[in-house]
XYZ file of N, CA and C in Angstrom:
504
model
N 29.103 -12.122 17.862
C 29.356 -13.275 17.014
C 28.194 -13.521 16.058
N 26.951 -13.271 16.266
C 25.783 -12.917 15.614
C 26.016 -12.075 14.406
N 26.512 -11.453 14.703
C 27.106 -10.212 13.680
C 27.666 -10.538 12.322
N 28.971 -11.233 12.923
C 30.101 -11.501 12.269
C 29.650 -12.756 11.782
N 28.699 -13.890 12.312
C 27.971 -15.041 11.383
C 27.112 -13.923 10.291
N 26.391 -13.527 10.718
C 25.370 -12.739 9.956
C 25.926 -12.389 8.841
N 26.978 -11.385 8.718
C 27.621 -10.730 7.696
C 28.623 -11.672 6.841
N 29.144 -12.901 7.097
C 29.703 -13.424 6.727
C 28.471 -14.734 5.897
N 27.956 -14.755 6.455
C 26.797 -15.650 5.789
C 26.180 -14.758 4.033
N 25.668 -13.509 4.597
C 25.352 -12.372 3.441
C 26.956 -12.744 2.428
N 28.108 -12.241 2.609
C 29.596 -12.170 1.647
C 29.470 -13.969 1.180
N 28.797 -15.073 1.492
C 29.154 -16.270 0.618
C 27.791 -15.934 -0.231
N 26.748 -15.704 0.549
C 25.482 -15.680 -0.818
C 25.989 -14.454 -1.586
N 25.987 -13.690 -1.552
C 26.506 -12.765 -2.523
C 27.575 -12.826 -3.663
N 28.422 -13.924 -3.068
C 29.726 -14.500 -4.022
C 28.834 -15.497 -4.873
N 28.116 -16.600 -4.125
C 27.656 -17.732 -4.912
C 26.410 -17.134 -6.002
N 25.650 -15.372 -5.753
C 24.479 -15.302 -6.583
C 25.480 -14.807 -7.637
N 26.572 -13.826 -7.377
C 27.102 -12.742 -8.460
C 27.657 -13.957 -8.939
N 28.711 -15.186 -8.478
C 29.232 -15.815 -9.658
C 27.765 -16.545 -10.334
N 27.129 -16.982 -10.001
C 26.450 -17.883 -10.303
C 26.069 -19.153 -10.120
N 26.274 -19.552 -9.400
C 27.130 -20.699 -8.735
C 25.598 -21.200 -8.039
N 24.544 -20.764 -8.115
C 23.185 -20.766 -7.521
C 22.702 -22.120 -8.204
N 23.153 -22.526 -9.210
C 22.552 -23.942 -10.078
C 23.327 -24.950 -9.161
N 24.353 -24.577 -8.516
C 25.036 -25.857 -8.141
C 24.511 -25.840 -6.881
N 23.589 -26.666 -6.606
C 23.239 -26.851 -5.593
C 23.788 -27.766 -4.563
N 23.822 -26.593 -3.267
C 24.607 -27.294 -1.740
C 25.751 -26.398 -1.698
N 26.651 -25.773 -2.732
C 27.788 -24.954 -1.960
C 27.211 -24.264 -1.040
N 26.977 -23.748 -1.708
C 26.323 -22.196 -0.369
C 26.054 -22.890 1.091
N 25.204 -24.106 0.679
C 24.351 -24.649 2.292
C 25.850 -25.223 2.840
N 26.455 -26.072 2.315
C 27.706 -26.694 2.894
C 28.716 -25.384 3.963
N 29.105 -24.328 2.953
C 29.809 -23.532 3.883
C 29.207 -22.665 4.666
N 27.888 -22.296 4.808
C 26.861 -22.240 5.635
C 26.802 -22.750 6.672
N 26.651 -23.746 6.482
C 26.921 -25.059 7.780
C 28.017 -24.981 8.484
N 29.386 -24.767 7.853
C 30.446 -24.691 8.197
C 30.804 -23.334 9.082
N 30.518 -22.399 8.281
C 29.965 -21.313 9.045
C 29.697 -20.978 10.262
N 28.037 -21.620 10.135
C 27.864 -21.900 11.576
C 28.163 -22.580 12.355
N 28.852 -23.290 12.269
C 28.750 -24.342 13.482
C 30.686 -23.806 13.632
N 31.358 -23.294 13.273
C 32.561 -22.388 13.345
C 32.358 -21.726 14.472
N 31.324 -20.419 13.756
C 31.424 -19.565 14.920
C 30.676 -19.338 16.227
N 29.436 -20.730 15.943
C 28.756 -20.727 17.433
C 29.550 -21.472 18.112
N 30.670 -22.699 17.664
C 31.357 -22.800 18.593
C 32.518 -21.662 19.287
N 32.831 -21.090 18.232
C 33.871 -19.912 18.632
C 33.112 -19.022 19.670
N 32.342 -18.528 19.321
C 31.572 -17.574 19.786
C 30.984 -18.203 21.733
N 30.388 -19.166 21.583
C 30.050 -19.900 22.864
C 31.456 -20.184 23.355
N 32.177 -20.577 22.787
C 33.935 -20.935 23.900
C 34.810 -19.807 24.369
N 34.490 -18.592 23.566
C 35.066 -17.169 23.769
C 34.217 -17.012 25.498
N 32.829 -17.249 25.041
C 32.060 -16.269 25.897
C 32.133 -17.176 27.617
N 32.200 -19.038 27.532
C 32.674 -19.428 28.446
C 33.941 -19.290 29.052
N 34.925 -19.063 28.353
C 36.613 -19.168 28.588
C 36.484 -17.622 29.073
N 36.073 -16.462 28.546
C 36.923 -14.962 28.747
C 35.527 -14.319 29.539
N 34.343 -14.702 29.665
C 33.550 -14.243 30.443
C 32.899 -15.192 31.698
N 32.604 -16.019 31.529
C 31.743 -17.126 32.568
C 33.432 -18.099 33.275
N 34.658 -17.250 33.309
C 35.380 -18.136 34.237
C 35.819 -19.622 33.578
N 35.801 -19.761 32.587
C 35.889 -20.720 31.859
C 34.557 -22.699 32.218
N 33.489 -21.781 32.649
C 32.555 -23.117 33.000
C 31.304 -22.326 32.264
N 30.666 -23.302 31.944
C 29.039 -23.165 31.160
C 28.477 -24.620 31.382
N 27.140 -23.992 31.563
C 26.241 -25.371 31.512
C 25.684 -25.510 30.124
N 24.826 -26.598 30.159
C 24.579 -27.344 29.071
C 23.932 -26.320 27.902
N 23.079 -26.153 29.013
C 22.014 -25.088 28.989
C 21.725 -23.171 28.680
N 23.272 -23.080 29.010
C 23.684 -21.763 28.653
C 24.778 -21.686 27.154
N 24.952 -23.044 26.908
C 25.690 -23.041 26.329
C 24.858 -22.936 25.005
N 24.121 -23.890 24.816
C 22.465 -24.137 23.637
C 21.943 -22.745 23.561
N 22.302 -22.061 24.652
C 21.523 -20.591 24.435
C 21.979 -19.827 23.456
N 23.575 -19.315 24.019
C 24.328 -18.506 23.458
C 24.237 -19.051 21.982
N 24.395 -20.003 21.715
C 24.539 -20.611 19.924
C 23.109 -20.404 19.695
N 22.101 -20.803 19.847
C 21.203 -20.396 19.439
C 20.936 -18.853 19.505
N 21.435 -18.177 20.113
C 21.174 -16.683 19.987
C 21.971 -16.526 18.818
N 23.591 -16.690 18.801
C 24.198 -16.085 17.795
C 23.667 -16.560 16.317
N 22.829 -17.400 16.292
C 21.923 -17.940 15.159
C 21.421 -16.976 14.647
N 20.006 -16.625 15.671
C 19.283 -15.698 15.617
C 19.455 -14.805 15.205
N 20.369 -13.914 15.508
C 20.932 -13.016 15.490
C 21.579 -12.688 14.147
N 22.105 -13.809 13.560
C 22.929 -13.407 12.119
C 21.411 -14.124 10.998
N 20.635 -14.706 11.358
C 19.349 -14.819 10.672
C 18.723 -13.893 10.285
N 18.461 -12.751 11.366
C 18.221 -11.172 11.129
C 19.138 -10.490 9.759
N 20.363 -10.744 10.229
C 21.002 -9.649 9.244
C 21.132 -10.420 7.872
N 21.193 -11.999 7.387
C 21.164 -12.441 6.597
C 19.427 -12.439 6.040
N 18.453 -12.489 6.626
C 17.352 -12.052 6.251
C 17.299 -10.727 5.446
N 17.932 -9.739 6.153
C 17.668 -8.649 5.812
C 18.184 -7.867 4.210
N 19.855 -8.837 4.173
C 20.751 -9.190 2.817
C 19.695 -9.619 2.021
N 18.716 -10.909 2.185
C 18.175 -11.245 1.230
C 17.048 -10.678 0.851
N 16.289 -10.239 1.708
C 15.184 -8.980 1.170
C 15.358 -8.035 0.361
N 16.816 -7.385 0.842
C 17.197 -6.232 -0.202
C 17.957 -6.767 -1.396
N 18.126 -7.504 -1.258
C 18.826 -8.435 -2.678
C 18.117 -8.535 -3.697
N 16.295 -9.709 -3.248
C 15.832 -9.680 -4.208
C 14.733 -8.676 -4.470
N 14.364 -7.787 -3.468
C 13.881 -6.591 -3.493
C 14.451 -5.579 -4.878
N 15.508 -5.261 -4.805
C 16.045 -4.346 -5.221
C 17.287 -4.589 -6.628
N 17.910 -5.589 -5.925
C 19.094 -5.680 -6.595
C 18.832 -6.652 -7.858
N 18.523 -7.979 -7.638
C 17.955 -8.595 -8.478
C 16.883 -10.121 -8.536
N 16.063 -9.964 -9.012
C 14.720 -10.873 -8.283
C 14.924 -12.139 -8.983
N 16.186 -12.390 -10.163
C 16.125 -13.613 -10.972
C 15.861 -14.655 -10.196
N 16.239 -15.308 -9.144
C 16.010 -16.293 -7.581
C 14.613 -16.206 -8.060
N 13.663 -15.780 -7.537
C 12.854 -15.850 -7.294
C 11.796 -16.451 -8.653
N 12.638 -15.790 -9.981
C 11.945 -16.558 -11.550
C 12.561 -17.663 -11.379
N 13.804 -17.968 -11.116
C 14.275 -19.399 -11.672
C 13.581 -20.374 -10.223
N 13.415 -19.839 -9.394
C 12.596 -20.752 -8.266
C 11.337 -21.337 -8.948
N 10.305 -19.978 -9.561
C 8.912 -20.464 -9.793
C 9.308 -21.436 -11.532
N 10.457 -21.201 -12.256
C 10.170 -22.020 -13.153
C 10.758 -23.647 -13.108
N 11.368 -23.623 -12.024
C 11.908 -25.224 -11.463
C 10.563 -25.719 -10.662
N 9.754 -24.816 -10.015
C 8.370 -25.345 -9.467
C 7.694 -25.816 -10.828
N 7.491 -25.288 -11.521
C 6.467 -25.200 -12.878
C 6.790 -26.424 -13.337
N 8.400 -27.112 -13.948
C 9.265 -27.884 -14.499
C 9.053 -29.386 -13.364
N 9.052 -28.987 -12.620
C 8.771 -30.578 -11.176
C 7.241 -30.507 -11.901
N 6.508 -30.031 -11.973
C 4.812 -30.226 -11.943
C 4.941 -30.456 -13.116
N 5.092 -30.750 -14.612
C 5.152 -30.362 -15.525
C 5.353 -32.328 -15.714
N 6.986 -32.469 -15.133
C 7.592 -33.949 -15.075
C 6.857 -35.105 -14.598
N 5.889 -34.431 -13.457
C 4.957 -35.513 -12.766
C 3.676 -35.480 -13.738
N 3.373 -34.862 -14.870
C 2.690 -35.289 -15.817
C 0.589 -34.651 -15.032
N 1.269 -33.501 -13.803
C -0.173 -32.789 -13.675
C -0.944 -32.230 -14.714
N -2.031 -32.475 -13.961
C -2.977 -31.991 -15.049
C -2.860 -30.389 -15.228
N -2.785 -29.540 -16.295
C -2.841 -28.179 -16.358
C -3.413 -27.102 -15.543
N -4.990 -27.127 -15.162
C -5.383 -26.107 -14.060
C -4.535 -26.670 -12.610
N -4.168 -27.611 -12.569
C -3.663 -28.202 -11.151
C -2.207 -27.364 -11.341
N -1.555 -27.621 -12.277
C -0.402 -26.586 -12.243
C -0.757 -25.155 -12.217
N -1.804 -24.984 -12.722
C -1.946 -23.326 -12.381
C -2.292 -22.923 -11.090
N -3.006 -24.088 -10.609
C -3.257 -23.811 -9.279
C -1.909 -23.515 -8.111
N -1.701 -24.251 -8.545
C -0.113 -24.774 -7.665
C 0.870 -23.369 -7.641
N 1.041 -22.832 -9.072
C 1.697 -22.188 -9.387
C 1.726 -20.737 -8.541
N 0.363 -20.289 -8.556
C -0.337 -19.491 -8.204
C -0.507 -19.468 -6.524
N -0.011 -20.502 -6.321
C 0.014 -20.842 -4.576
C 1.825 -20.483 -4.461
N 2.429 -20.913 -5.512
C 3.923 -20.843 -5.289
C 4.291 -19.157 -5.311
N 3.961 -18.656 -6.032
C 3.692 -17.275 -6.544
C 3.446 -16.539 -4.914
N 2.658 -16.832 -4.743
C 2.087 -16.276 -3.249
C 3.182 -16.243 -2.292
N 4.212 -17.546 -2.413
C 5.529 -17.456 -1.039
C 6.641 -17.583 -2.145
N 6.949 -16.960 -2.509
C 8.077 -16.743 -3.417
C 8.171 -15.511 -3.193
N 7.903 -14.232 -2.542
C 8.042 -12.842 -2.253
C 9.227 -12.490 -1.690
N 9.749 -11.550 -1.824
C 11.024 -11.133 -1.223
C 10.619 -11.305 0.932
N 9.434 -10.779 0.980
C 9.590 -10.785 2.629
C 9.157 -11.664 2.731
N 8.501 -13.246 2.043
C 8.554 -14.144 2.584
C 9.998 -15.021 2.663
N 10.317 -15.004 1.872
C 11.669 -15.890 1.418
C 12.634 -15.613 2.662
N 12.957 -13.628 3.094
C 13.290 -13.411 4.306
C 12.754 -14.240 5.648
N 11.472 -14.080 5.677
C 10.981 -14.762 6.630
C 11.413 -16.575 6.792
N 11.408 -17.410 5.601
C 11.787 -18.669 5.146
C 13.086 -18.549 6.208
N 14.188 -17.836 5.800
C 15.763 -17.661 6.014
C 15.666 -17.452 7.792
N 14.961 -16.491 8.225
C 14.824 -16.676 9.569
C 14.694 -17.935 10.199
N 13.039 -18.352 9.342
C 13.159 -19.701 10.537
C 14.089 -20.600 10.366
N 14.870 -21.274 8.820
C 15.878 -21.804 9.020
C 17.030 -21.608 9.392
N 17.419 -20.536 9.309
C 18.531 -20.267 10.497
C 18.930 -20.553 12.058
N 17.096 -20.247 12.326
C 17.287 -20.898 13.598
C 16.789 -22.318 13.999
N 16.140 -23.000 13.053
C 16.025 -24.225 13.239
C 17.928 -24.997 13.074
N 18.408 -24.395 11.734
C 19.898 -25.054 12.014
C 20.340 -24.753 13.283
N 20.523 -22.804 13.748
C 20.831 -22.734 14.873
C 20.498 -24.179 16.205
N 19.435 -24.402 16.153
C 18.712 -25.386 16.988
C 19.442 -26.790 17.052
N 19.275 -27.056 16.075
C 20.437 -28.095 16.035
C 21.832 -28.284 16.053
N 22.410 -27.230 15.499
C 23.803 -27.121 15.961
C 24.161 -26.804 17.584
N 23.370 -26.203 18.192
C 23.815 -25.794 19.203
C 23.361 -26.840 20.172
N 22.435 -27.647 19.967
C 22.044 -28.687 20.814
C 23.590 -29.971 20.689
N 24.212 -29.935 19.592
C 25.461 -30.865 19.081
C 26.827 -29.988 19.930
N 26.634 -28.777 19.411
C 27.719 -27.755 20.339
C 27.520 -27.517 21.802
N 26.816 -27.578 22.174
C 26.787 -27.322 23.730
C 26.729 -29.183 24.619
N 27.241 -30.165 23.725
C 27.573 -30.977 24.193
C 29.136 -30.998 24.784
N 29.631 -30.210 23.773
C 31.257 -30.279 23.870
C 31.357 -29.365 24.611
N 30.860 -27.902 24.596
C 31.441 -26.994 25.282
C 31.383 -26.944 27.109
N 30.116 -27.608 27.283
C 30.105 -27.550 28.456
C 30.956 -27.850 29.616
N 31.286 -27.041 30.610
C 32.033 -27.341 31.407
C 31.147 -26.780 32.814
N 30.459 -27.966 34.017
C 30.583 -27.462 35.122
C 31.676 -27.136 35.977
N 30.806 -26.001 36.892
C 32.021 -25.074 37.790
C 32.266 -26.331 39.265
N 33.244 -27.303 39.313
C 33.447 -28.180 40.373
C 33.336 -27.528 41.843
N 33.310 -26.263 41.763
C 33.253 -25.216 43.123
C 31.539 -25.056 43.312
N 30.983 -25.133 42.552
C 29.728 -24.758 42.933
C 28.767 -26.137 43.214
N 29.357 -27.049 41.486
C 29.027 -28.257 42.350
C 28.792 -29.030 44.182
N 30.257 -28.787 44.587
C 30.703 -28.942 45.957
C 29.763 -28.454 46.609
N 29.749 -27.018 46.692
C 28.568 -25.557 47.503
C 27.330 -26.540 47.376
N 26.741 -27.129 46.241
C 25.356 -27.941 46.388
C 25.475 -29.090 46.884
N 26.593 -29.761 47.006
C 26.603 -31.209 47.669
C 26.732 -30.985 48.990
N 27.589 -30.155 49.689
C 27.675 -29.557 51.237
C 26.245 -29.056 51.847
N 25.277 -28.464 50.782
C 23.913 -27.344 51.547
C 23.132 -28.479 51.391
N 22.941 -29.433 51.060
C 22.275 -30.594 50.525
C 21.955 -31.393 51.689
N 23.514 -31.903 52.568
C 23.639 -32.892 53.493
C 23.347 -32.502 54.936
């Protein structure tokens, strides 16, 4: 399910850079969101219902979604490295000239924008930006799955019992 988030995450950025659609900011993040929180629930209810007997704890449940996070963070990392690596780096100009344009509006003083600039320059790189996409992936991961593994959870009432009986 990692996979299939992963690769499906790469096919909307790829639609939203080739149309262009990159000025309108939030599509991409909106069905992103949607995205994820789709298939870590799919993905965590598959894996409780057709593997774990249909019960998961809270705790296994936060896992699995946070893994399948992880997991499609990698391969959507990896889309965007070779994207602006290779294919095309415009992202990365129209990033540093909307940085330049904010500093510019707040009326900084000139070496302070160069300074700045020159700091922006530095994490604007194709393997940082990858790296960027990792950790937010799994910080959303983090939060979605802490919201999803509210619902999914189901204790096993049989094992429950087994601990209330060895208990007394």
């Amino acid at each position: 399910y990692g996979a299939l988030l992963g690769i499906a995450m790469c096919v909307v950025n790829a639609i939203v850079m080739l149309l262009g659609f990159d000025d309108t900011k939030g599509i991409d993040q909106y069905i992103g969101y949607a995205l994820v929180v789709v298939v870590t629930f799919w993905g965590t209810k598959t894996f409780r219902d057709k593997h774990n007997d249909g019960f998961i704890s809270y705790g296994s449940a936060f896992s699995s979604c946070l893994q399948i996070a992880f997991f499609s963070s990698i391969i959507l990392a990896f889309f965007m490295f070779m994207y602006l690596k290779f294919v095309d780096d415009s992202l990365i100009q129209k990033i540093l000239e909307k940085s330049e344009e904010q500093m510019l509006n707040q009326n900084m003083p000139d070496d302070q924008i160069e300074m700045a600039m020159e700091m922006t320059r530095k994490f604007t790189t194709p393997i940082f930006i990858a790296f960027t996409v990792i950790v937010a992936q799994v910080i959303m991961g983090i939060i979605f799955g802490l919201i999803t593994a509210i619902f999914l959870k189901r204790d096993n009432p049989d094992f429950n019992n087994f601990i209330k009986q060895q208990s007394q």
